[in-house]
């Protein structure tokens, strides 16, 4: 299959409108379309068509027990698939939607069993991205979409990275430029008495607490040994090809700690790559060649870091690096989402400095 990439950055333009109409047509006919959102690129299919959704699992190599979330353009579309919208979900919708958040709600029977992994709930996401919502409107149905990567690889935040994983597997990629947030949506389970964060994201725990008064973290996010409630969170995720070790601790001590670790690894014969702040990358210029130093942004600039971690991880796959060192951040605010992804990318391999 030939994969076409069509630009939609200027949404109002004729080229973009044509591409969106084409995407709508493909989705209605059961085909897959990759599209930009404010978090990461999604791999979309008609969410009411079980057979179309089966193609998503095939294209990604995704385990079939991992449910898909449904993307909707507006509240009315959400109501076609959610059996009820409890008061806490109402509050969250009013405060944060459209935006980078997915709500787990009881589902209606119209949602195909194929996509729910046997659960009686469904994840509903109303993206902030105008491009994503325009595409959903063009399709006229809720769009099931996981991140547009091969299962187990970092989520793509550019059309080029989608193409890298999906070339030849899908007919169309809509290119809306780089994604603003860079980490997947916050997943909030609204089916119990208290809201539970199943996956941290750009709508932070602090923001949720302010609106709801109280919110819990899925215990699986805090310690190992518990089965996460979002089935997808149990898989090893976001794995770069070279194994990564995460250094955690005070920012001021990072550069020195990196220097020590790099020296040791190099002595052991490794080609070391570092994924770190501008500060640490600059400090390591004498030890690690340019191509093996990927900066994710200035130390402490969590928005910049979130927006760059996946592309930086992906970039290492084109290098000779056979050992990666990553720089950890705070777990406050957006830092919780960043550290969740970095912990997974490193298989929880960390060194406290
Ligand atoms: O930002 C995002 O959410 C992106 C963009 C494309 O919208 N999508 C995304 O989808 O990250 P995916 O499939 O990669 O992650 C969805 C997560 C998975 O871990 C899945 O197991 C979980 O949501 N999930 C889906 N339905 C669920 C349900 N009913 N209950 C609990 N977890 C659910
Ligand atoms: Mg994913």
PDB file of N, CA and C in Angstrom, residues 248-339:
ATOM      1  N   UNK A 248      18.553  10.228  38.421  1.00  0.00           N
ATOM      2  CA  UNK A 248      17.590  11.047  39.139  1.00  0.00           C
ATOM      3  C   UNK A 248      18.265  11.744  40.305  1.00  0.00           C
ATOM      4  N   UNK A 249      17.908  13.024  40.518  1.00  0.00           N
ATOM      5  CA  UNK A 249      18.478  13.740  41.657  1.00  0.00           C
ATOM      6  C   UNK A 249      18.508  15.233  41.398  1.00  0.00           C
ATOM      7  N   UNK A 250      19.287  15.934  42.204  1.00  0.00           N
ATOM      8  CA  UNK A 250      19.322  17.391  42.122  1.00  0.00           C
ATOM      9  C   UNK A 250      19.886  17.856  40.779  1.00  0.00           C
ATOM     10  N   UNK A 251      19.180  18.786  40.111  1.00  0.00           N
ATOM     11  CA  UNK A 251      19.632  19.290  38.816  1.00  0.00           C
ATOM     12  C   UNK A 251      21.082  19.786  38.840  1.00  0.00           C
ATOM     13  N   UNK A 252      21.459  20.459  39.950  1.00  0.00           N
ATOM     14  CA  UNK A 252      22.799  21.042  40.013  1.00  0.00           C
ATOM     15  C   UNK A 252      23.901  19.979  39.997  1.00  0.00           C
ATOM     16  N   UNK A 253      23.537  18.745  40.371  1.00  0.00           N
ATOM     17  CA  UNK A 253      24.561  17.693  40.437  1.00  0.00           C
ATOM     18  C   UNK A 253      24.592  16.832  39.188  1.00  0.00           C
ATOM     19  N   UNK A 254      23.678  17.109  38.239  1.00  0.00           N
ATOM     20  CA  UNK A 254      23.514  16.239  37.079  1.00  0.00           C
ATOM     21  C   UNK A 254      24.763  16.152  36.203  1.00  0.00           C
ATOM     22  N   UNK A 255      25.325  17.321  35.869  1.00  0.00           N
ATOM     23  CA  UNK A 255      26.430  17.321  34.911  1.00  0.00           C
ATOM     24  C   UNK A 255      27.573  16.448  35.414  1.00  0.00           C
ATOM     25  N   UNK A 256      27.906  16.603  36.697  1.00  0.00           N
ATOM     26  CA  UNK A 256      29.014  15.824  37.261  1.00  0.00           C
ATOM     27  C   UNK A 256      28.677  14.336  37.266  1.00  0.00           C
ATOM     28  N   UNK A 257      27.432  14.010  37.615  1.00  0.00           N
ATOM     29  CA  UNK A 257      27.023  12.599  37.644  1.00  0.00           C
ATOM     30  C   UNK A 257      27.066  11.993  36.242  1.00  0.00           C
ATOM     31  N   UNK A 258      26.624  12.767  35.258  1.00  0.00           N
ATOM     32  CA  UNK A 258      26.677  12.275  33.875  1.00  0.00           C
ATOM     33  C   UNK A 258      28.119  11.989  33.468  1.00  0.00           C
ATOM     34  N   UNK A 259      29.003  12.912  33.819  1.00  0.00           N
ATOM     35  CA  UNK A 259      30.410  12.758  33.442  1.00  0.00           C
ATOM     36  C   UNK A 259      30.962  11.446  33.997  1.00  0.00           C
ATOM     37  N   UNK A 260      30.679  11.193  35.275  1.00  0.00           N
ATOM     38  CA  UNK A 260      31.162   9.942  35.896  1.00  0.00           C
ATOM     39  C   UNK A 260      30.591   8.716  35.188  1.00  0.00           C
ATOM     40  N   UNK A 261      29.287   8.716  34.952  1.00  0.00           N
ATOM     41  CA  UNK A 261      28.638   7.543  34.338  1.00  0.00           C
ATOM     42  C   UNK A 261      29.127   7.327  32.910  1.00  0.00           C
ATOM     43  N   UNK A 262      29.256   8.422  32.170  1.00  0.00           N
ATOM     44  CA  UNK A 262      29.700   8.323  30.777  1.00  0.00           C
ATOM     45  C   UNK A 262      31.104   7.726  30.724  1.00  0.00           C
ATOM     46  N   UNK A 263      31.990   8.246  31.573  1.00  0.00           N
ATOM     47  CA  UNK A 263      33.373   7.747  31.597  1.00  0.00           C
ATOM     48  C   UNK A 263      33.406   6.254  31.854  1.00  0.00           C
ATOM     49  N   UNK A 264      32.622   5.819  32.858  1.00  0.00           N
ATOM     50  CA  UNK A 264      32.603   4.407  33.219  1.00  0.00           C
ATOM     51  C   UNK A 264      32.109   3.549  32.045  1.00  0.00           C
ATOM     52  N   UNK A 265      31.015   3.969  31.450  1.00  0.00           N
ATOM     53  CA  UNK A 265      30.451   3.191  30.336  1.00  0.00           C
ATOM     54  C   UNK A 265      31.415   3.142  29.158  1.00  0.00           C
ATOM     55  N   UNK A 266      32.056   4.286  28.899  1.00  0.00           N
ATOM     56  CA  UNK A 266      33.019   4.324  27.787  1.00  0.00           C
ATOM     57  C   UNK A 266      34.205   3.402  28.065  1.00  0.00           C
ATOM     58  N   UNK A 267      34.633   3.379  29.326  1.00  0.00           N
ATOM     59  CA  UNK A 267      35.729   2.489  29.714  1.00  0.00           C
ATOM     60  C   UNK A 267      35.346   1.028  29.490  1.00  0.00           C
ATOM     61  N   UNK A 268      34.049   0.732  29.681  1.00  0.00           N
ATOM     62  CA  UNK A 268      33.555  -0.634  29.480  1.00  0.00           C
ATOM     63  C   UNK A 268      33.301  -0.937  27.999  1.00  0.00           C
ATOM     64  N   UNK A 269      33.661   0.010  27.129  1.00  0.00           N
ATOM     65  CA  UNK A 269      33.559  -0.257  25.689  1.00  0.00           C
ATOM     66  C   UNK A 269      32.252   0.163  25.040  1.00  0.00           C
ATOM     67  N   UNK A 270      31.404   0.907  25.770  1.00  0.00           N
ATOM     68  CA  UNK A 270      30.116   1.305  25.196  1.00  0.00           C
ATOM     69  C   UNK A 270      30.214   2.590  24.385  1.00  0.00           C
ATOM     70  N   UNK A 271      29.321   2.701  23.399  1.00  0.00           N
ATOM     71  CA  UNK A 271      29.089   3.963  22.721  1.00  0.00           C
ATOM     72  C   UNK A 271      27.879   4.586  23.408  1.00  0.00           C
ATOM     73  N   UNK A 272      28.140   5.692  24.114  1.00  0.00           N
ATOM     74  CA  UNK A 272      27.108   6.236  24.999  1.00  0.00           C
ATOM     75  C   UNK A 272      26.343   7.381  24.344  1.00  0.00           C
ATOM     76  N   UNK A 273      25.017   7.344  24.469  1.00  0.00           N
ATOM     77  CA  UNK A 273      24.183   8.465  24.043  1.00  0.00           C
ATOM     78  C   UNK A 273      23.553   9.097  25.265  1.00  0.00           C
ATOM     79  N   UNK A 274      23.395  10.426  25.258  1.00  0.00           N
ATOM     80  CA  UNK A 274      22.727  11.050  26.402  1.00  0.00           C
ATOM     81  C   UNK A 274      21.501  11.848  25.970  1.00  0.00           C
ATOM     82  N   UNK A 275      20.437  11.672  26.747  1.00  0.00           N
ATOM     83  CA  UNK A 275      19.175  12.382  26.547  1.00  0.00           C
ATOM     84  C   UNK A 275      19.013  13.244  27.788  1.00  0.00           C
ATOM     85  N   UNK A 276      19.280  14.552  27.641  1.00  0.00           N
ATOM     86  CA  UNK A 276      19.379  15.383  28.834  1.00  0.00           C
ATOM     87  C   UNK A 276      19.072  16.835  28.511  1.00  0.00           C
ATOM     88  N   UNK A 277      19.152  17.669  29.547  1.00  0.00           N
ATOM     89  CA  UNK A 277      18.891  19.099  29.398  1.00  0.00           C
ATOM     90  C   UNK A 277      20.001  19.764  28.583  1.00  0.00           C
ATOM     91  N   UNK A 278      19.716  20.981  28.114  1.00  0.00           N
ATOM     92  CA  UNK A 278      20.740  21.792  27.433  1.00  0.00           C
ATOM     93  C   UNK A 278      21.980  21.891  28.309  1.00  0.00           C
ATOM     94  N   UNK A 279      21.760  22.128  29.611  1.00  0.00           N
ATOM     95  CA  UNK A 279      22.876  22.338  30.542  1.00  0.00           C
ATOM     96  C   UNK A 279      23.797  21.114  30.563  1.00  0.00           C
ATOM     97  N   UNK A 280      23.191  19.931  30.729  1.00  0.00           N
ATOM     98  CA  UNK A 280      24.008  18.723  30.812  1.00  0.00           C
ATOM     99  C   UNK A 280      24.642  18.412  29.454  1.00  0.00           C
ATOM    100  N   UNK A 281      23.895  18.589  28.389  1.00  0.00           N
ATOM    101  CA  UNK A 281      24.459  18.326  27.058  1.00  0.00           C
ATOM    102  C   UNK A 281      25.672  19.225  26.808  1.00  0.00           C
ATOM    103  N   UNK A 282      25.549  20.502  27.172  1.00  0.00           N
ATOM    104  CA  UNK A 282      26.678  21.432  26.978  1.00  0.00           C
ATOM    105  C   UNK A 282      27.883  20.999  27.812  1.00  0.00           C
ATOM    106  N   UNK A 283      27.616  20.595  29.051  1.00  0.00           N
ATOM    107  CA  UNK A 283      28.711  20.225  29.949  1.00  0.00           C
ATOM    108  C   UNK A 283      29.429  18.956  29.499  1.00  0.00           C
ATOM    109  N   UNK A 284      28.766  18.156  28.651  1.00  0.00           N
ATOM    110  CA  UNK A 284      29.353  16.883  28.231  1.00  0.00           C
ATOM    111  C   UNK A 284      29.964  16.952  26.823  1.00  0.00           C
ATOM    112  N   UNK A 285      30.060  18.192  26.296  1.00  0.00           N
ATOM    113  CA  UNK A 285      30.507  18.366  24.908  1.00  0.00           C
ATOM    114  C   UNK A 285      31.871  17.734  24.644  1.00  0.00           C
ATOM    115  N   UNK A 286      32.742  17.729  25.663  1.00  0.00           N
ATOM    116  CA  UNK A 286      34.087  17.178  25.464  1.00  0.00           C
ATOM    117  C   UNK A 286      34.123  15.651  25.511  1.00  0.00           C
ATOM    118  N   UNK A 287      33.076  15.047  26.046  1.00  0.00           N
ATOM    119  CA  UNK A 287      33.099  13.600  26.244  1.00  0.00           C
ATOM    120  C   UNK A 287      32.252  12.829  25.240  1.00  0.00           C
ATOM    121  N   UNK A 288      31.179  13.467  24.806  1.00  0.00           N
ATOM    122  CA  UNK A 288      30.206  12.777  23.951  1.00  0.00           C
ATOM    123  C   UNK A 288      30.029  13.579  22.662  1.00  0.00           C
ATOM    124  N   UNK A 289      30.222  12.946  21.509  1.00  0.00           N
ATOM    125  CA  UNK A 289      30.074  13.685  20.242  1.00  0.00           C
ATOM    126  C   UNK A 289      28.658  14.232  20.053  1.00  0.00           C
ATOM    127  N   UNK A 290      28.560  15.308  19.269  1.00  0.00           N
ATOM    128  CA  UNK A 290      27.273  15.990  19.016  1.00  0.00           C
ATOM    129  C   UNK A 290      26.120  15.042  18.730  1.00  0.00           C
ATOM    130  N   UNK A 291      26.357  14.116  17.820  1.00  0.00           N
ATOM    131  CA  UNK A 291      25.278  13.252  17.338  1.00  0.00           C
ATOM    132  C   UNK A 291      24.729  12.351  18.439  1.00  0.00           C
ATOM    133  N   UNK A 292      25.498  12.195  19.512  1.00  0.00           N
ATOM    134  CA  UNK A 292      25.069  11.301  20.592  1.00  0.00           C
ATOM    135  C   UNK A 292      24.563  12.066  21.816  1.00  0.00           C
ATOM    136  N   UNK A 293      24.467  13.405  21.667  1.00  0.00           N
ATOM    137  CA  UNK A 293      23.892  14.217  22.742  1.00  0.00           C
ATOM    138  C   UNK A 293      22.581  14.791  22.235  1.00  0.00           C
ATOM    139  N   UNK A 294      21.452  14.329  22.776  1.00  0.00           N
ATOM    140  CA  UNK A 294      20.152  14.865  22.365  1.00  0.00           C
ATOM    141  C   UNK A 294      19.586  15.666  23.519  1.00  0.00           C
ATOM    142  N   UNK A 295      19.409  16.955  23.278  1.00  0.00           N
ATOM    143  CA  UNK A 295      18.848  17.788  24.333  1.00  0.00           C
ATOM    144  C   UNK A 295      17.336  17.772  24.255  1.00  0.00           C
ATOM    145  N   UNK A 296      16.688  17.712  25.417  1.00  0.00           N
ATOM    146  CA  UNK A 296      15.226  17.785  25.428  1.00  0.00           C
ATOM    147  C   UNK A 296      14.726  19.152  25.856  1.00  0.00           C
ATOM    148  N   UNK A 297      15.643  20.089  26.090  1.00  0.00           N
ATOM    149  CA  UNK A 297      15.232  21.443  26.451  1.00  0.00           C
ATOM    150  C   UNK A 297      15.976  21.921  27.685  1.00  0.00           C
ATOM    151  N   UNK A 298      15.731  23.173  28.098  1.00  0.00           N
ATOM    152  CA  UNK A 298      16.414  23.720  29.265  1.00  0.00           C
ATOM    153  C   UNK A 298      15.987  22.999  30.545  1.00  0.00           C
ATOM    154  N   UNK A 299      16.928  22.823  31.482  1.00  0.00           N
ATOM    155  CA  UNK A 299      16.627  22.179  32.760  1.00  0.00           C
ATOM    156  C   UNK A 299      15.428  22.870  33.419  1.00  0.00           C
ATOM    157  N   UNK A 300      14.421  22.090  33.815  1.00  0.00           N
ATOM    158  CA  UNK A 300      13.275  22.660  34.524  1.00  0.00           C
ATOM    159  C   UNK A 300      12.164  23.189  33.626  1.00  0.00           C
ATOM    160  N   UNK A 301      12.393  23.283  32.313  1.00  0.00           N
ATOM    161  CA  UNK A 301      11.347  23.757  31.401  1.00  0.00           C
ATOM    162  C   UNK A 301      10.509  22.545  30.977  1.00  0.00           C
ATOM    163  N   UNK A 302       9.529  22.199  31.832  1.00  0.00           N
ATOM    164  CA  UNK A 302       8.817  20.935  31.660  1.00  0.00           C
ATOM    165  C   UNK A 302       8.028  20.878  30.350  1.00  0.00           C
ATOM    166  N   UNK A 303       7.464  21.998  29.905  1.00  0.00           N
ATOM    167  CA  UNK A 303       6.709  21.977  28.641  1.00  0.00           C
ATOM    168  C   UNK A 303       7.625  21.635  27.482  1.00  0.00           C
ATOM    169  N   UNK A 304       8.793  22.259  27.461  1.00  0.00           N
ATOM    170  CA  UNK A 304       9.743  21.980  26.377  1.00  0.00           C
ATOM    171  C   UNK A 304      10.195  20.524  26.442  1.00  0.00           C
ATOM    172  N   UNK A 305      10.457  20.040  27.636  1.00  0.00           N
ATOM    173  CA  UNK A 305      10.943  18.674  27.797  1.00  0.00           C
ATOM    174  C   UNK A 305       9.893  17.676  27.307  1.00  0.00           C
ATOM    175  N   UNK A 306       8.634  17.868  27.743  1.00  0.00           N
ATOM    176  CA  UNK A 306       7.555  16.959  27.308  1.00  0.00           C
ATOM    177  C   UNK A 306       7.450  16.953  25.791  1.00  0.00           C
ATOM    178  N   UNK A 307       7.570  18.147  25.195  1.00  0.00           N
ATOM    179  CA  UNK A 307       7.394  18.253  23.744  1.00  0.00           C
ATOM    180  C   UNK A 307       8.520  17.576  22.970  1.00  0.00           C
ATOM    181  N   UNK A 308       9.656  17.318  23.616  1.00  0.00           N
ATOM    182  CA  UNK A 308      10.810  16.799  22.870  1.00  0.00           C
ATOM    183  C   UNK A 308      11.266  15.392  23.219  1.00  0.00           C
ATOM    184  N   UNK A 309      10.754  14.804  24.312  1.00  0.00           N
ATOM    185  CA  UNK A 309      11.352  13.520  24.722  1.00  0.00           C
ATOM    186  C   UNK A 309      11.178  12.404  23.699  1.00  0.00           C
ATOM    187  N   UNK A 310       9.988  12.283  23.118  1.00  0.00           N
ATOM    188  CA  UNK A 310       9.795  11.149  22.210  1.00  0.00           C
ATOM    189  C   UNK A 310      10.658  11.264  20.956  1.00  0.00           C
ATOM    190  N   UNK A 311      10.710  12.487  20.382  1.00  0.00           N
ATOM    191  CA  UNK A 311      11.507  12.632  19.158  1.00  0.00           C
ATOM    192  C   UNK A 311      12.988  12.381  19.469  1.00  0.00           C
ATOM    193  N   UNK A 312      13.428  12.806  20.650  1.00  0.00           N
ATOM    194  CA  UNK A 312      14.825  12.574  21.027  1.00  0.00           C
ATOM    195  C   UNK A 312      15.087  11.076  21.175  1.00  0.00           C
ATOM    196  N   UNK A 313      14.159  10.367  21.799  1.00  0.00           N
ATOM    197  CA  UNK A 313      14.323   8.906  21.953  1.00  0.00           C
ATOM    198  C   UNK A 313      14.395   8.228  20.585  1.00  0.00           C
ATOM    199  N   UNK A 314      13.489   8.645  19.711  1.00  0.00           N
ATOM    200  CA  UNK A 314      13.446   8.046  18.371  1.00  0.00           C
ATOM    201  C   UNK A 314      14.759   8.317  17.637  1.00  0.00           C
ATOM    202  N   UNK A 315      15.300   9.536  17.816  1.00  0.00           N
ATOM    203  CA  UNK A 315      16.511   9.921  17.086  1.00  0.00           C
ATOM    204  C   UNK A 315      17.700   9.020  17.429  1.00  0.00           C
ATOM    205  N   UNK A 316      17.727   8.465  18.633  1.00  0.00           N
ATOM    206  CA  UNK A 316      18.841   7.588  19.004  1.00  0.00           C
ATOM    207  C   UNK A 316      18.878   6.306  18.185  1.00  0.00           C
ATOM    208  N   UNK A 317      17.735   5.927  17.635  1.00  0.00           N
ATOM    209  CA  UNK A 317      17.710   4.682  16.864  1.00  0.00           C
ATOM    210  C   UNK A 317      18.538   4.778  15.587  1.00  0.00           C
ATOM    211  N   UNK A 318      18.833   6.003  15.147  1.00  0.00           N
ATOM    212  CA  UNK A 318      19.665   6.186  13.951  1.00  0.00           C
ATOM    213  C   UNK A 318      21.137   6.375  14.314  1.00  0.00           C
ATOM    214  N   UNK A 319      21.486   6.199  15.561  1.00  0.00           N
ATOM    215  CA  UNK A 319      22.883   6.396  15.966  1.00  0.00           C
ATOM    216  C   UNK A 319      23.513   5.045  16.338  1.00  0.00           C
ATOM    217  N   UNK A 320      24.807   5.112  16.616  1.00  0.00           N
ATOM    218  CA  UNK A 320      25.552   3.906  17.001  1.00  0.00           C
ATOM    219  C   UNK A 320      25.451   3.631  18.500  1.00  0.00           C
ATOM    220  N   UNK A 321      24.725   4.491  19.220  1.00  0.00           N
ATOM    221  CA  UNK A 321      24.680   4.350  20.686  1.00  0.00           C
ATOM    222  C   UNK A 321      24.197   2.965  21.091  1.00  0.00           C
ATOM    223  N   UNK A 322      24.917   2.334  22.022  1.00  0.00           N
ATOM    224  CA  UNK A 322      24.447   1.044  22.539  1.00  0.00           C
ATOM    225  C   UNK A 322      24.167   1.120  24.036  1.00  0.00           C
ATOM    226  N   UNK A 323      24.281   2.324  24.608  1.00  0.00           N
ATOM    227  CA  UNK A 323      23.889   2.547  26.001  1.00  0.00           C
ATOM    228  C   UNK A 323      23.432   4.000  26.106  1.00  0.00           C
ATOM    229  N   UNK A 324      22.262   4.209  26.687  1.00  0.00           N
ATOM    230  CA  UNK A 324      21.739   5.568  26.816  1.00  0.00           C
ATOM    231  C   UNK A 324      21.651   5.961  28.281  1.00  0.00           C
ATOM    232  N   UNK A 325      21.967   7.243  28.536  1.00  0.00           N
ATOM    233  CA  UNK A 325      21.761   7.811  29.872  1.00  0.00           C
ATOM    234  C   UNK A 325      20.745   8.933  29.739  1.00  0.00           C
ATOM    235  N   UNK A 326      19.703   8.899  30.567  1.00  0.00           N
ATOM    236  CA  UNK A 326      18.674   9.940  30.533  1.00  0.00           C
ATOM    237  C   UNK A 326      18.704  10.756  31.806  1.00  0.00           C
ATOM    238  N   UNK A 327      18.289  12.025  31.681  1.00  0.00           N
ATOM    239  CA  UNK A 327      18.246  12.907  32.861  1.00  0.00           C
ATOM    240  C   UNK A 327      16.811  13.000  33.366  1.00  0.00           C
ATOM    241  N   UNK A 328      16.590  12.642  34.610  1.00  0.00           N
ATOM    242  CA  UNK A 328      15.260  12.734  35.205  1.00  0.00           C
ATOM    243  C   UNK A 328      14.902  14.164  35.554  1.00  0.00           C
ATOM    244  N   UNK A 329      13.596  14.402  35.774  1.00  0.00           N
ATOM    245  CA  UNK A 329      13.112  15.726  36.172  1.00  0.00           C
ATOM    246  C   UNK A 329      12.373  15.586  37.498  1.00  0.00           C
ATOM    247  N   UNK A 330      11.830  16.690  37.960  1.00  0.00           N
ATOM    248  CA  UNK A 330      10.925  16.666  39.115  1.00  0.00           C
ATOM    249  C   UNK A 330       9.684  15.852  38.739  1.00  0.00           C
ATOM    250  N   UNK A 331       8.909  15.407  39.756  1.00  0.00           N
ATOM    251  CA  UNK A 331       7.646  14.740  39.453  1.00  0.00           C
ATOM    252  C   UNK A 331       6.457  15.638  39.771  1.00  0.00           C
ATOM    253  N   UNK A 332       6.735  16.926  39.899  1.00  0.00           N
ATOM    254  CA  UNK A 332       5.669  17.898  40.151  1.00  0.00           C
ATOM    255  C   UNK A 332       5.068  18.342  38.817  1.00  0.00           C
ATOM    256  N   UNK A 333       3.758  18.609  38.791  1.00  0.00           N
ATOM    257  CA  UNK A 333       3.109  19.125  37.584  1.00  0.00           C
ATOM    258  C   UNK A 333       3.306  18.192  36.405  1.00  0.00           C
ATOM    259  N   UNK A 334       3.664  18.759  35.278  1.00  0.00           N
ATOM    260  CA  UNK A 334       3.887  17.980  34.066  1.00  0.00           C
ATOM    261  C   UNK A 334       5.042  16.982  34.228  1.00  0.00           C
ATOM    262  N   UNK A 335       5.887  17.221  35.246  1.00  0.00           N
ATOM    263  CA  UNK A 335       7.012  16.324  35.520  1.00  0.00           C
ATOM    264  C   UNK A 335       6.560  14.895  35.799  1.00  0.00           C
ATOM    265  N   UNK A 336       5.360  14.727  36.364  1.00  0.00           N
ATOM    266  CA  UNK A 336       4.856  13.381  36.657  1.00  0.00           C
ATOM    267  C   UNK A 336       4.683  12.584  35.356  1.00  0.00           C
ATOM    268  N   UNK A 337       4.152  13.241  34.333  1.00  0.00           N
ATOM    269  CA  UNK A 337       3.967  12.571  33.032  1.00  0.00           C
ATOM    270  C   UNK A 337       5.316  12.286  32.378  1.00  0.00           C
ATOM    271  N   UNK A 338       6.216  13.261  32.457  1.00  0.00           N
ATOM    272  CA  UNK A 338       7.543  13.083  31.846  1.00  0.00           C
ATOM    273  C   UNK A 338       8.256  11.910  32.499  1.00  0.00           C
ATOM    274  N   UNK A 339       8.257  11.871  33.828  1.00  0.00           N
ATOM    275  CA  UNK A 339       8.970  10.800  34.534  1.00  0.00           C
ATOM    276  C   UNK A 339       8.304   9.448  34.320  1.00  0.00           C
TER     277      UNK A 339
END
